[in-house]
């Protein structure tokens, strides 16, 4: 079950997914793209986007190759690190806000699950690879500690992103909430499905136990 080749390929490639988000009326952090053969102008990047910056490969997963840059002098090092994963690198504004993630299940009729708030421990600058896969490294609160209006907005964003990227079955979209605005970071077209993963956590809060969630995903795949 889940998204096919098109949806998953789009979800893995920020260079494609960001314009699709924007065309659907969603906000993304301001960004520029740098190719491996391009000359990096750190001064121009900082002048245009400010600091801090997030540097990441255009196509990657699990936050591999991502850095947060707080000084112009460290930008090239972060870009080189990202180039180890891909030939194209995205440099975007770092939005300092509340990190949320919203799961969606469905094909044509979509159901948005309760929103999860992600709080990395103080040992981590952000929800990076180590924070994601180290037990106890993050605090995951479901439902998120946001009001009903923001909750509904996050759920609508998750459904809009699901449709924008041609997802099927299920997906989970990560957003940052700052000053009442939500910025889409990425959509996981095949999110983790262990009993302790985020999407099953949200489904459980919605009254859908893990075994029933799996049954529903199988049924949607048969559809």
PDB file of C-alpha atoms in Angstrom:
ATOM      1  CA  UNK A   1       0.000   0.000   0.000  1.00  0.00           C
ATOM      2  CA  UNK A   2       0.987   3.628  -0.326  1.00  0.00           C
ATOM      3  CA  UNK A   3       2.136   6.036  -2.988  1.00  0.00           C
ATOM      4  CA  UNK A   4       3.499   4.714  -6.244  1.00  0.00           C
ATOM      5  CA  UNK A   5       6.591   5.718  -8.135  1.00  0.00           C
ATOM      6  CA  UNK A   6       5.369   9.203  -9.086  1.00  0.00           C
ATOM      7  CA  UNK A   7       4.277  10.299  -5.624  1.00  0.00           C
ATOM      8  CA  UNK A   8       7.313   8.854  -3.893  1.00  0.00           C
ATOM      9  CA  UNK A   9       9.767  10.299  -6.411  1.00  0.00           C
ATOM     10  CA  UNK A  10       8.180  13.738  -6.065  1.00  0.00           C
ATOM     11  CA  UNK A  11       8.166  13.499  -2.281  1.00  0.00           C
ATOM     12  CA  UNK A  12      11.876  12.650  -2.261  1.00  0.00           C
ATOM     13  CA  UNK A  13      12.813  15.566  -4.540  1.00  0.00           C
ATOM     14  CA  UNK A  14      12.400  19.004  -2.986  1.00  0.00           C
ATOM     15  CA  UNK A  15      13.130  20.680  -6.316  1.00  0.00           C
ATOM     16  CA  UNK A  16       9.848  19.216  -7.596  1.00  0.00           C
ATOM     17  CA  UNK A  17       7.751  19.095  -4.431  1.00  0.00           C
ATOM     18  CA  UNK A  18       8.279  22.725  -3.383  1.00  0.00           C
ATOM     19  CA  UNK A  19       6.728  24.217  -6.557  1.00  0.00           C
ATOM     20  CA  UNK A  20       3.813  21.764  -6.247  1.00  0.00           C
ATOM     21  CA  UNK A  21       3.241  22.872  -2.650  1.00  0.00           C
ATOM     22  CA  UNK A  22       3.356  26.525  -3.706  1.00  0.00           C
ATOM     23  CA  UNK A  23       0.992  25.941  -6.631  1.00  0.00           C
ATOM     24  CA  UNK A  24      -1.462  24.438  -4.130  1.00  0.00           C
ATOM     25  CA  UNK A  25      -1.316  27.545  -1.944  1.00  0.00           C
ATOM     26  CA  UNK A  26       1.018  26.157   0.712  1.00  0.00           C
ATOM     27  CA  UNK A  27       3.939  28.073   2.200  1.00  0.00           C
ATOM     28  CA  UNK A  28       7.494  26.755   2.078  1.00  0.00           C
ATOM     29  CA  UNK A  29      10.594  28.405   3.584  1.00  0.00           C
ATOM     30  CA  UNK A  30      12.274  30.771   1.064  1.00  0.00           C
ATOM     31  CA  UNK A  31      15.057  28.899  -0.715  1.00  0.00           C
ATOM     32  CA  UNK A  32      17.635  28.775  -3.476  1.00  0.00           C
ATOM     33  CA  UNK A  33      19.066  25.768  -5.306  1.00  0.00           C
ATOM     34  CA  UNK A  34      22.761  25.220  -5.988  1.00  0.00           C
ATOM     35  CA  UNK A  35      24.190  22.689  -8.441  1.00  0.00           C
ATOM     36  CA  UNK A  36      27.490  20.892  -8.047  1.00  0.00           C
ATOM     37  CA  UNK A  37      29.002  22.853 -10.932  1.00  0.00           C
ATOM     38  CA  UNK A  38      27.710  26.212  -9.686  1.00  0.00           C
ATOM     39  CA  UNK A  39      29.908  28.729  -7.897  1.00  0.00           C
ATOM     40  CA  UNK A  40      28.668  29.207  -4.346  1.00  0.00           C
ATOM     41  CA  UNK A  41      28.363  32.874  -3.410  1.00  0.00           C
ATOM     42  CA  UNK A  42      27.998  32.746   0.369  1.00  0.00           C
ATOM     43  CA  UNK A  43      27.609  36.523   0.649  1.00  0.00           C
ATOM     44  CA  UNK A  44      24.745  36.543  -1.853  1.00  0.00           C
ATOM     45  CA  UNK A  45      23.035  33.614  -0.117  1.00  0.00           C
ATOM     46  CA  UNK A  46      23.134  35.280   3.279  1.00  0.00           C
ATOM     47  CA  UNK A  47      22.095  38.645   1.852  1.00  0.00           C
ATOM     48  CA  UNK A  48      19.080  37.076   0.177  1.00  0.00           C
ATOM     49  CA  UNK A  49      18.002  34.577   2.848  1.00  0.00           C
ATOM     50  CA  UNK A  50      19.644  35.726   6.077  1.00  0.00           C
ATOM     51  CA  UNK A  51      20.863  33.460   8.876  1.00  0.00           C
ATOM     52  CA  UNK A  52      20.516  30.799  10.111  1.00  0.00           C
ATOM     53  CA  UNK A  53      20.101  28.629   7.029  1.00  0.00           C
ATOM     54  CA  UNK A  54      19.190  25.008   6.437  1.00  0.00           C
ATOM     55  CA  UNK A  55      21.326  23.208   3.863  1.00  0.00           C
ATOM     56  CA  UNK A  56      20.127  19.878   2.510  1.00  0.00           C
ATOM     57  CA  UNK A  57      20.371  17.600  -0.519  1.00  0.00           C
ATOM     58  CA  UNK A  58      17.520  18.092  -2.967  1.00  0.00           C
ATOM     59  CA  UNK A  59      16.739  14.360  -2.846  1.00  0.00           C
ATOM     60  CA  UNK A  60      17.280  12.598   0.462  1.00  0.00           C
ATOM     61  CA  UNK A  61      15.511  10.903   3.330  1.00  0.00           C
ATOM     62  CA  UNK A  62      15.715  10.716   7.128  1.00  0.00           C
ATOM     63  CA  UNK A  63      17.463  14.126   7.246  1.00  0.00           C
ATOM     64  CA  UNK A  64      20.743  12.651   5.940  1.00  0.00           C
ATOM     65  CA  UNK A  65      23.181  15.351   4.804  1.00  0.00           C
ATOM     66  CA  UNK A  66      21.252  18.211   6.402  1.00  0.00           C
ATOM     67  CA  UNK A  67      22.970  21.004   8.352  1.00  0.00           C
ATOM     68  CA  UNK A  68      21.856  24.155  10.114  1.00  0.00           C
ATOM     69  CA  UNK A  69      24.272  26.988   9.314  1.00  0.00           C
ATOM     70  CA  UNK A  70      24.508  29.871  11.766  1.00  0.00           C
ATOM     71  CA  UNK A  71      27.581  31.553  10.279  1.00  0.00           C
ATOM     72  CA  UNK A  72      28.380  32.522   6.694  1.00  0.00           C
ATOM     73  CA  UNK A  73      31.846  30.994   7.086  1.00  0.00           C
ATOM     74  CA  UNK A  74      30.325  27.536   7.633  1.00  0.00           C
ATOM     75  CA  UNK A  75      28.065  27.591   4.581  1.00  0.00           C
ATOM     76  CA  UNK A  76      30.504  26.018   2.110  1.00  0.00           C
ATOM     77  CA  UNK A  77      31.290  23.161   4.484  1.00  0.00           C
ATOM     78  CA  UNK A  78      27.579  22.417   4.873  1.00  0.00           C
ATOM     79  CA  UNK A  79      27.007  22.581   1.120  1.00  0.00           C
ATOM     80  CA  UNK A  80      29.910  20.186   0.501  1.00  0.00           C
ATOM     81  CA  UNK A  81      28.415  17.779   3.047  1.00  0.00           C
ATOM     82  CA  UNK A  82      25.076  17.885   1.240  1.00  0.00           C
ATOM     83  CA  UNK A  83      26.794  17.314  -2.110  1.00  0.00           C
ATOM     84  CA  UNK A  84      27.970  13.954  -0.766  1.00  0.00           C
ATOM     85  CA  UNK A  85      24.329  12.865  -1.023  1.00  0.00           C
ATOM     86  CA  UNK A  86      23.184  14.605  -4.208  1.00  0.00           C
ATOM     87  CA  UNK A  87      24.352  16.790  -7.083  1.00  0.00           C
ATOM     88  CA  UNK A  88      21.784  19.477  -6.226  1.00  0.00           C
ATOM     89  CA  UNK A  89      21.540  21.250  -2.869  1.00  0.00           C
ATOM     90  CA  UNK A  90      18.760  23.329  -1.356  1.00  0.00           C
ATOM     91  CA  UNK A  91      19.630  26.302   0.854  1.00  0.00           C
ATOM     92  CA  UNK A  92      16.587  27.587   2.715  1.00  0.00           C
ATOM     93  CA  UNK A  93      15.645  29.917   5.533  1.00  0.00           C
ATOM     94  CA  UNK A  94      15.662  28.224   8.917  1.00  0.00           C
ATOM     95  CA  UNK A  95      12.210  28.709  10.440  1.00  0.00           C
ATOM     96  CA  UNK A  96      12.484  28.628  14.222  1.00  0.00           C
ATOM     97  CA  UNK A  97       9.082  27.485  15.406  1.00  0.00           C
ATOM     98  CA  UNK A  98       7.003  24.540  16.575  1.00  0.00           C
ATOM     99  CA  UNK A  99       7.659  21.372  14.584  1.00  0.00           C
ATOM    100  CA  UNK A 100       4.488  19.474  13.729  1.00  0.00           C
ATOM    101  CA  UNK A 101       3.649  16.475  11.623  1.00  0.00           C
ATOM    102  CA  UNK A 102       0.268  15.489  10.219  1.00  0.00           C
ATOM    103  CA  UNK A 103      -0.697  12.048   8.992  1.00  0.00           C
ATOM    104  CA  UNK A 104      -3.302  11.396   6.314  1.00  0.00           C
ATOM    105  CA  UNK A 105      -4.942   8.140   5.288  1.00  0.00           C
ATOM    106  CA  UNK A 106      -7.117   7.594   2.240  1.00  0.00           C
ATOM    107  CA  UNK A 107      -7.138   7.561  -1.534  1.00  0.00           C
ATOM    108  CA  UNK A 108      -9.942   9.820  -2.803  1.00  0.00           C
ATOM    109  CA  UNK A 109     -11.616  10.452   0.562  1.00  0.00           C
ATOM    110  CA  UNK A 110      -8.912  11.674   2.942  1.00  0.00           C
ATOM    111  CA  UNK A 111      -8.907  11.470   6.734  1.00  0.00           C
ATOM    112  CA  UNK A 112      -6.479  13.699   8.618  1.00  0.00           C
ATOM    113  CA  UNK A 113      -5.132  12.174  11.833  1.00  0.00           C
ATOM    114  CA  UNK A 114      -4.380  14.061  15.072  1.00  0.00           C
ATOM    115  CA  UNK A 115      -1.369  16.369  14.767  1.00  0.00           C
ATOM    116  CA  UNK A 116       1.866  15.404  16.522  1.00  0.00           C
ATOM    117  CA  UNK A 117       4.253  17.935  18.051  1.00  0.00           C
ATOM    118  CA  UNK A 118       7.928  16.951  17.851  1.00  0.00           C
ATOM    119  CA  UNK A 119      10.359  18.261  20.448  1.00  0.00           C
ATOM    120  CA  UNK A 120      13.998  17.153  19.954  1.00  0.00           C
ATOM    121  CA  UNK A 121      16.028  17.015  23.138  1.00  0.00           C
ATOM    122  CA  UNK A 122      18.376  19.900  23.859  1.00  0.00           C
ATOM    123  CA  UNK A 123      21.241  17.705  22.609  1.00  0.00           C
ATOM    124  CA  UNK A 124      20.022  18.193  19.029  1.00  0.00           C
ATOM    125  CA  UNK A 125      19.664  21.357  16.954  1.00  0.00           C
ATOM    126  CA  UNK A 126      16.801  19.817  14.992  1.00  0.00           C
ATOM    127  CA  UNK A 127      15.013  16.546  14.225  1.00  0.00           C
ATOM    128  CA  UNK A 128      18.011  15.033  12.398  1.00  0.00           C
ATOM    129  CA  UNK A 129      18.863  11.406  11.616  1.00  0.00           C
ATOM    130  CA  UNK A 130      20.234  10.687  15.080  1.00  0.00           C
ATOM    131  CA  UNK A 131      17.303  12.383  16.809  1.00  0.00           C
ATOM    132  CA  UNK A 132      14.867  10.401  14.676  1.00  0.00           C
ATOM    133  CA  UNK A 133      16.360   6.985  15.357  1.00  0.00           C
ATOM    134  CA  UNK A 134      17.770   7.258  18.883  1.00  0.00           C
ATOM    135  CA  UNK A 135      15.380   6.036  21.555  1.00  0.00           C
ATOM    136  CA  UNK A 136      14.373   8.854  23.872  1.00  0.00           C
ATOM    137  CA  UNK A 137      16.020  11.558  21.753  1.00  0.00           C
ATOM    138  CA  UNK A 138      12.720  13.304  21.034  1.00  0.00           C
ATOM    139  CA  UNK A 139       9.494  13.985  22.850  1.00  0.00           C
ATOM    140  CA  UNK A 140       6.456  13.353  20.661  1.00  0.00           C
ATOM    141  CA  UNK A 141       3.216  14.889  21.919  1.00  0.00           C
ATOM    142  CA  UNK A 142      -0.096  13.815  20.390  1.00  0.00           C
ATOM    143  CA  UNK A 143      -2.322  15.676  20.075  1.00  0.00           C
ATOM    144  CA  UNK A 144      -0.039  18.681  19.623  1.00  0.00           C
ATOM    145  CA  UNK A 145      -0.307  21.568  22.092  1.00  0.00           C
ATOM    146  CA  UNK A 146      -1.870  23.961  19.595  1.00  0.00           C
ATOM    147  CA  UNK A 147      -5.370  25.420  19.484  1.00  0.00           C
ATOM    148  CA  UNK A 148      -8.250  24.018  17.444  1.00  0.00           C
ATOM    149  CA  UNK A 149      -7.830  26.571  14.647  1.00  0.00           C
ATOM    150  CA  UNK A 150      -4.154  25.729  14.165  1.00  0.00           C
ATOM    151  CA  UNK A 151      -4.897  22.019  14.441  1.00  0.00           C
ATOM    152  CA  UNK A 152      -7.476  22.210  11.679  1.00  0.00           C
ATOM    153  CA  UNK A 153      -5.112  24.288   9.554  1.00  0.00           C
ATOM    154  CA  UNK A 154      -2.312  21.732   9.955  1.00  0.00           C
ATOM    155  CA  UNK A 155      -4.674  18.905   9.028  1.00  0.00           C
ATOM    156  CA  UNK A 156      -5.864  20.737   5.911  1.00  0.00           C
ATOM    157  CA  UNK A 157      -2.239  21.386   4.932  1.00  0.00           C
ATOM    158  CA  UNK A 158      -1.459  17.679   5.331  1.00  0.00           C
ATOM    159  CA  UNK A 159      -4.394  16.756   3.071  1.00  0.00           C
ATOM    160  CA  UNK A 160      -3.489  19.423   0.506  1.00  0.00           C
ATOM    161  CA  UNK A 161       0.127  18.229   0.423  1.00  0.00           C
ATOM    162  CA  UNK A 162      -1.049  14.627   0.054  1.00  0.00           C
ATOM    163  CA  UNK A 163      -3.056  15.562  -3.028  1.00  0.00           C
ATOM    164  CA  UNK A 164      -0.436  17.940  -4.446  1.00  0.00           C
ATOM    165  CA  UNK A 165       2.187  15.192  -4.504  1.00  0.00           C
ATOM    166  CA  UNK A 166      -0.199  12.542  -5.923  1.00  0.00           C
ATOM    167  CA  UNK A 167       0.029  10.423  -2.781  1.00  0.00           C
ATOM    168  CA  UNK A 168      -2.112   7.349  -2.237  1.00  0.00           C
ATOM    169  CA  UNK A 169      -3.072   5.384   0.850  1.00  0.00           C
ATOM    170  CA  UNK A 170      -1.206   7.309   3.484  1.00  0.00           C
ATOM    171  CA  UNK A 171       1.359  10.060   4.003  1.00  0.00           C
ATOM    172  CA  UNK A 172       2.772  12.277   6.729  1.00  0.00           C
ATOM    173  CA  UNK A 173       3.630  15.944   6.165  1.00  0.00           C
ATOM    174  CA  UNK A 174       6.081  17.872   8.357  1.00  0.00           C
ATOM    175  CA  UNK A 175       5.459  21.573   8.984  1.00  0.00           C
ATOM    176  CA  UNK A 176       6.844  24.389  11.128  1.00  0.00           C
ATOM    177  CA  UNK A 177       4.449  26.743  12.902  1.00  0.00           C
ATOM    178  CA  UNK A 178       5.712  30.286  13.470  1.00  0.00           C
ATOM    179  CA  UNK A 179       3.709  33.469  14.059  1.00  0.00           C
ATOM    180  CA  UNK A 180       0.439  31.742  13.090  1.00  0.00           C
ATOM    181  CA  UNK A 181       1.901  30.668   9.737  1.00  0.00           C
ATOM    182  CA  UNK A 182       2.721  27.106   8.741  1.00  0.00           C
ATOM    183  CA  UNK A 183       5.594  26.262   6.430  1.00  0.00           C
ATOM    184  CA  UNK A 184       5.746  22.854   4.765  1.00  0.00           C
ATOM    185  CA  UNK A 185       9.094  21.076   5.067  1.00  0.00           C
ATOM    186  CA  UNK A 186       8.394  17.752   3.370  1.00  0.00           C
ATOM    187  CA  UNK A 187       5.912  14.957   2.864  1.00  0.00           C
ATOM    188  CA  UNK A 188       6.801  11.394   3.763  1.00  0.00           C
ATOM    189  CA  UNK A 189       5.039   9.336   1.107  1.00  0.00           C
ATOM    190  CA  UNK A 190       5.882   6.024   2.797  1.00  0.00           C
ATOM    191  CA  UNK A 191       6.135   6.933   6.493  1.00  0.00           C
ATOM    192  CA  UNK A 192       7.408   4.536   9.111  1.00  0.00           C
ATOM    193  CA  UNK A 193       4.888   1.858  10.027  1.00  0.00           C
ATOM    194  CA  UNK A 194       6.323   0.160  13.093  1.00  0.00           C
ATOM    195  CA  UNK A 195       4.113   0.026  16.160  1.00  0.00           C
ATOM    196  CA  UNK A 196       6.050   2.999  17.609  1.00  0.00           C
ATOM    197  CA  UNK A 197       6.213   5.149  14.446  1.00  0.00           C
ATOM    198  CA  UNK A 198       4.551   8.566  14.244  1.00  0.00           C
ATOM    199  CA  UNK A 199       1.682   7.744  11.898  1.00  0.00           C
ATOM    200  CA  UNK A 200       0.499   4.743  13.965  1.00  0.00           C
ATOM    201  CA  UNK A 201       0.828   6.922  17.084  1.00  0.00           C
ATOM    202  CA  UNK A 202      -1.549   9.491  15.584  1.00  0.00           C
ATOM    203  CA  UNK A 203      -3.905   6.779  14.327  1.00  0.00           C
ATOM    204  CA  UNK A 204      -4.067   5.307  17.819  1.00  0.00           C
ATOM    205  CA  UNK A 205      -5.076   8.697  19.200  1.00  0.00           C
ATOM    206  CA  UNK A 206      -7.841   8.760  16.578  1.00  0.00           C
ATOM    207  CA  UNK A 207      -9.131   5.425  17.867  1.00  0.00           C
ATOM    208  CA  UNK A 208      -7.560   3.286  15.145  1.00  0.00           C
ATOM    209  CA  UNK A 209      -5.448   0.498  16.704  1.00  0.00           C
ATOM    210  CA  UNK A 210      -2.331  -0.649  14.841  1.00  0.00           C
ATOM    211  CA  UNK A 211      -3.826  -3.883  13.481  1.00  0.00           C
ATOM    212  CA  UNK A 212      -6.910  -2.035  12.238  1.00  0.00           C
ATOM    213  CA  UNK A 213      -4.701   0.619  10.609  1.00  0.00           C
ATOM    214  CA  UNK A 214      -2.861  -2.087   8.691  1.00  0.00           C
ATOM    215  CA  UNK A 215      -6.172  -3.600   7.571  1.00  0.00           C
ATOM    216  CA  UNK A 216      -7.346  -0.218   6.294  1.00  0.00           C
ATOM    217  CA  UNK A 217      -4.116   0.372   4.379  1.00  0.00           C
ATOM    218  CA  UNK A 218      -4.427  -3.052   2.754  1.00  0.00           C
ATOM    219  CA  UNK A 219      -8.028  -2.306   1.780  1.00  0.00           C
ATOM    220  CA  UNK A 220      -6.982   1.032   0.242  1.00  0.00           C
ATOM    221  CA  UNK A 221      -4.239  -0.708  -1.702  1.00  0.00           C
ATOM    222  CA  UNK A 222      -6.788  -3.173  -3.112  1.00  0.00           C
ATOM    223  CA  UNK A 223      -8.968  -0.216  -4.145  1.00  0.00           C
TER     224      UNK A 223
END
